[in-house]
mmCIF file of C-alpha atoms in Angstrom:
data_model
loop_
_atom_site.group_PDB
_atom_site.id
_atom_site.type_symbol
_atom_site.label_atom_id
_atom_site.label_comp_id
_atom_site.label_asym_id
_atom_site.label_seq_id
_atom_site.Cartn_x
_atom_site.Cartn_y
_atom_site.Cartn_z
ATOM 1 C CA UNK A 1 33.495 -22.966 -36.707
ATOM 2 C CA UNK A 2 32.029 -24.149 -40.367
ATOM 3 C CA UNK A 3 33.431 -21.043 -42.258
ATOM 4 C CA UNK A 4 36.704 -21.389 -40.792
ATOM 5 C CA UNK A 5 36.647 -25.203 -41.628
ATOM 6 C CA UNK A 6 35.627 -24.243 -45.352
ATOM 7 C CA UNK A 7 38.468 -21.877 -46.160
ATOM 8 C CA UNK A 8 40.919 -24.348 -45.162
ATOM 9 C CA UNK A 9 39.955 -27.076 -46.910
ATOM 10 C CA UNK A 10 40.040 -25.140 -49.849
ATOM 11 C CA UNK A 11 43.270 -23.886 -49.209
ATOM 12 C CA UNK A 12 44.478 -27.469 -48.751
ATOM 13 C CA UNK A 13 42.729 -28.450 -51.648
ATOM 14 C CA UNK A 14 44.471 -25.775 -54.051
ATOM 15 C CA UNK A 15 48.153 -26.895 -52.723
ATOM 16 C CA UNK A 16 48.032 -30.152 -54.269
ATOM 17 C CA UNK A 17 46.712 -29.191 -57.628
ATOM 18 C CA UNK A 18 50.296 -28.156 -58.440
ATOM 19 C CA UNK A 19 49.484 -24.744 -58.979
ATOM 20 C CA UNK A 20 52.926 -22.898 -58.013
ATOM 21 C CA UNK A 21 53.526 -18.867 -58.681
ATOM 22 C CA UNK A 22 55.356 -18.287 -61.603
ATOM 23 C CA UNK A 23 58.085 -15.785 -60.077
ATOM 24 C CA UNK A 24 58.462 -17.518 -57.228
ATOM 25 C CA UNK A 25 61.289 -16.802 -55.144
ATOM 26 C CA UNK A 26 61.229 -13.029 -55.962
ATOM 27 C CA UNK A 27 64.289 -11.097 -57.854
ATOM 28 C CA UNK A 28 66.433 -14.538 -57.019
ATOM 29 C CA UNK A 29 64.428 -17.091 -58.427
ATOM 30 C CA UNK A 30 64.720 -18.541 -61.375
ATOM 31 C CA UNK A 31 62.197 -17.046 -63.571
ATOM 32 C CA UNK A 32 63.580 -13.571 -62.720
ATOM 33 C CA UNK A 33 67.298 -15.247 -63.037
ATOM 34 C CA UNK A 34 66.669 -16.182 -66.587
ATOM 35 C CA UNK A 35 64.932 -12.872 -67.786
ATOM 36 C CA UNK A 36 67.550 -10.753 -66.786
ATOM 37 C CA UNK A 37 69.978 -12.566 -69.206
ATOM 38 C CA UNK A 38 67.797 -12.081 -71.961
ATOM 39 C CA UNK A 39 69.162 -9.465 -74.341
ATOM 40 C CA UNK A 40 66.799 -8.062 -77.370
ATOM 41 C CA UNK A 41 67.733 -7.369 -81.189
ATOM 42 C CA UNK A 42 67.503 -4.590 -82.507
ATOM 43 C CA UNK A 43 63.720 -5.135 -84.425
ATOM 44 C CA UNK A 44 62.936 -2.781 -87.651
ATOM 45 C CA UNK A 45 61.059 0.244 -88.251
ATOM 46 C CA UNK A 46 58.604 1.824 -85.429
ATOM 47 C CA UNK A 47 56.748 -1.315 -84.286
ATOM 48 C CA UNK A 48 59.906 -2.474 -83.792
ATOM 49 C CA UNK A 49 61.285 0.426 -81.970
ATOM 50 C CA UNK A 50 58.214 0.261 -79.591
ATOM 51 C CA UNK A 51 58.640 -3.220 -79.293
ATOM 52 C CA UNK A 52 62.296 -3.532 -78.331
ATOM 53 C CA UNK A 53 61.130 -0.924 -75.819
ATOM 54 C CA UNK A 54 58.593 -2.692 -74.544
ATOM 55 C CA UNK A 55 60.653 -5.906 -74.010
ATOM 56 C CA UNK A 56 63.252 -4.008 -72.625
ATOM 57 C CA UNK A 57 60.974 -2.670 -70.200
ATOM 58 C CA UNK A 58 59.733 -6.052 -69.064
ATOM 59 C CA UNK A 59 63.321 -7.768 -69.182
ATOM 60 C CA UNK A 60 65.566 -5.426 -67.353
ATOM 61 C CA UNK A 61 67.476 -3.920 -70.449
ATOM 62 C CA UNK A 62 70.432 -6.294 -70.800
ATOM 63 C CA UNK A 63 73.226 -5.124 -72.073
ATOM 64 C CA UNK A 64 74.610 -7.654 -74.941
ATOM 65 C CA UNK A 65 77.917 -8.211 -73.522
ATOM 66 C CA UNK A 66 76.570 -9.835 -70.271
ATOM 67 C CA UNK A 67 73.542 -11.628 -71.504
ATOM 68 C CA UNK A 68 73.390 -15.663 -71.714
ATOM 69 C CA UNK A 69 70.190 -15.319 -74.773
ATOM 70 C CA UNK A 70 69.354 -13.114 -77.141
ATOM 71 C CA UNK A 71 66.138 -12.649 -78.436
ATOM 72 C CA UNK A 72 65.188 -11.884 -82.006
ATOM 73 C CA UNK A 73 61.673 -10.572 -82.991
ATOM 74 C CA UNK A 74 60.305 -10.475 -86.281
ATOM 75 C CA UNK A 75 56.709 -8.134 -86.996
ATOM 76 C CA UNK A 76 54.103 -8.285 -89.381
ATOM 77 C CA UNK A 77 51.935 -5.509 -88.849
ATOM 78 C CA UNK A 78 49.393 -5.042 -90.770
ATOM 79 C CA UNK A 79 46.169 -2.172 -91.551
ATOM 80 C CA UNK A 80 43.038 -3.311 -93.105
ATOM 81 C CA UNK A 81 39.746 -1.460 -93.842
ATOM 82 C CA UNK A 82 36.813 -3.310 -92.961
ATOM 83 C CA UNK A 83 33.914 -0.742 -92.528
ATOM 84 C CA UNK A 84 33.016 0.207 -96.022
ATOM 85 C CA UNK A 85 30.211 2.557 -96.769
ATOM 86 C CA UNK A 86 27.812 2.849 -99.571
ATOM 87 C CA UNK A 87 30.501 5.825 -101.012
ATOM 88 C CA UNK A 88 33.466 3.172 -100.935
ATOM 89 C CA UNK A 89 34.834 5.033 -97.610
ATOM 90 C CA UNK A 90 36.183 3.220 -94.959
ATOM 91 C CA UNK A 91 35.029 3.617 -91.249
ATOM 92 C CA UNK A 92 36.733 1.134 -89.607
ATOM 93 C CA UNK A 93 39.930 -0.544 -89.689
ATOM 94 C CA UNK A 94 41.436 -3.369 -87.787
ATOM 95 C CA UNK A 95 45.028 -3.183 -86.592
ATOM 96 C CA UNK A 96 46.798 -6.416 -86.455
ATOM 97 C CA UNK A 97 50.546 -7.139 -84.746
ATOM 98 C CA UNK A 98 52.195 -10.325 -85.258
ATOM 99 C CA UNK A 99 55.545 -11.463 -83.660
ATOM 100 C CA UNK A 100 57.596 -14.255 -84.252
ATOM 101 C CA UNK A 101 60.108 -14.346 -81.537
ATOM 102 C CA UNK A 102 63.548 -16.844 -81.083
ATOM 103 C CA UNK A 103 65.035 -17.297 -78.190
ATOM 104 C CA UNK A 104 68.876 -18.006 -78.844
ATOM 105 C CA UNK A 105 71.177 -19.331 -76.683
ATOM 106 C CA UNK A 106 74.878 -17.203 -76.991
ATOM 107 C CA UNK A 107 77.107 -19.956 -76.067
ATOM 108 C CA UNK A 108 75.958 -22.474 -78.114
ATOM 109 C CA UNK A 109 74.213 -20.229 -81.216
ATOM 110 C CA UNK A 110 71.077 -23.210 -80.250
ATOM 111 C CA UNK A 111 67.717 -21.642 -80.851
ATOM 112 C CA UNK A 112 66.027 -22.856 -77.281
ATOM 113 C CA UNK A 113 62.398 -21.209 -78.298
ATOM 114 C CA UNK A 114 60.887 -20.473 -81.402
ATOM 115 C CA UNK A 115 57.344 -19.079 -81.316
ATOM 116 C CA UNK A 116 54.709 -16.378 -82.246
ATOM 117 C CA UNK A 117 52.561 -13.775 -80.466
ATOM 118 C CA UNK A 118 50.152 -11.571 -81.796
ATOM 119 C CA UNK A 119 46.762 -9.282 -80.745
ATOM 120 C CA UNK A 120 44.814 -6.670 -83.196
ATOM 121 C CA UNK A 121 42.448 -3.833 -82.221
ATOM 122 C CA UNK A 122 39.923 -1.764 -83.905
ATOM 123 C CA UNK A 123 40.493 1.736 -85.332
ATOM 124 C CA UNK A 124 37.402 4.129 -86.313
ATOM 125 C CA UNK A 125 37.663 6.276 -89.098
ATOM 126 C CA UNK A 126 36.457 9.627 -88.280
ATOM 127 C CA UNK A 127 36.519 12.903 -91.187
ATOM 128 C CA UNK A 128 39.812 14.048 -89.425
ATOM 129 C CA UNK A 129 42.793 12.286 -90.999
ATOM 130 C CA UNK A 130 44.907 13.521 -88.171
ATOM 131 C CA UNK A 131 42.416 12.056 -85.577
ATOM 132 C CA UNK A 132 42.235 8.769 -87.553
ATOM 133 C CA UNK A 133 46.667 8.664 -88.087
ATOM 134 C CA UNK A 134 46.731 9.630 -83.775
ATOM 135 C CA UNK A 135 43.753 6.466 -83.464
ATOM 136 C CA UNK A 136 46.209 4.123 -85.697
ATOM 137 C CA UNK A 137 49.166 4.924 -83.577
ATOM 138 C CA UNK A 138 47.728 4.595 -80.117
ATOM 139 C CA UNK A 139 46.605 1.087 -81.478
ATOM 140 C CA UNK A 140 50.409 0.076 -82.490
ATOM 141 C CA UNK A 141 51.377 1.161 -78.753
ATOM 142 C CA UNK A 142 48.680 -0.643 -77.199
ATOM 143 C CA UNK A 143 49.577 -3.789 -79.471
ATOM 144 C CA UNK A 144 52.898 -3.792 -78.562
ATOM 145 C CA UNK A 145 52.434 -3.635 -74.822
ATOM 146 C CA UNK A 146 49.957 -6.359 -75.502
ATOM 147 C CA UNK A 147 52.385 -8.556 -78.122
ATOM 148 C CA UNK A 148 55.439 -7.946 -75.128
ATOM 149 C CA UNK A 149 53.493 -9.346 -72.277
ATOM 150 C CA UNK A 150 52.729 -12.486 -74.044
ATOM 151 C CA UNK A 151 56.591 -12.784 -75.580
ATOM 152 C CA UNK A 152 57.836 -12.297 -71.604
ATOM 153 C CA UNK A 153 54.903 -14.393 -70.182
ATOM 154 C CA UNK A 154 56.093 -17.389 -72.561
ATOM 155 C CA UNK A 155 59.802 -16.634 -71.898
ATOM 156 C CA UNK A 156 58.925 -17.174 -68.167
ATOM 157 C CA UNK A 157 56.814 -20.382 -68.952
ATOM 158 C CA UNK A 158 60.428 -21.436 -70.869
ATOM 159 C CA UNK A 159 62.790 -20.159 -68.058
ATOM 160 C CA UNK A 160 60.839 -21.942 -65.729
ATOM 161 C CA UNK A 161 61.535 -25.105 -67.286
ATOM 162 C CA UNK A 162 58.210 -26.181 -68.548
#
């Protein structure tokens, strides 16, 4: 009887800390409602091209002429050599990704959200430049998927009216 008396208390006790899923209400609520009138910029170079991707991905692809928002996404990424060795070589670089994202309403040209998102990651340098260029550019993918997640996961936080 006690570990069916447990459960349920804690159950109980979880409902009224206000703790509610964010995408409640499935493909109709309004989380997913808002995201899927968000179209994306066109960003610059091939961070940007991975990025818009990314978003895209995450968003549902918009197309501009029926979107209510579009959002505009600014990088800085950046390659810096940490590891130096007695010889002035480096072996081991950090990859950094910043975004600064704005979230513009079409109607009224009103800038709803403005703010940034960013991760890095860690790159070794091996004696193979072509192994060390394929290391740099798995890190820019793997940043981007990272940078997208926490652009949609705010835009969610926003759409949700928080």
């Amino acid at each position: 009887m006690n570990r069916f008396i447990a459960p349920a208390l804690f159950v109980l006790m979880l409902s009224a800390c206000g703790l509610q899923p964010l995408y409640s209400g499935g493909s109709k609520g309004a989380v997913a409602s808002t995201l899927g009138t968000i179209s994306v910029a066109p960003i610059e170079g091939k961070s940007g091209w991975l990025m818009r991707n990314a978003l895209n991905d995450r968003l549902g692809g918009q197309e501009s002429s029926n979107a209510q928002f579009r959002l505009i996404v600014a990088l800085d990424d950046q390659i810096e050599g940490f590891g130096v060795r007695a010889d002035d070589t480096v072996t081991r670089e950090r990859r950094t990704l910043r975004a600064r994202y704005q979230l513009v309403s079409i109607a009224t040209g009103e800038t709803v959200l403005d703010a940034t998102a960013g991760s890095d990651a860690g790159i070794d340098v091996v004696s193979s430049e072509y192994a060390t260029i394929a290391g740099e550019n798995s890190a820019l993918e793997n940043l981007t998927q990272k940078v997208a997640d926490q652009i949609v996961t705010r835009l969610s936080i926003y759409a949700r009216g928080e």
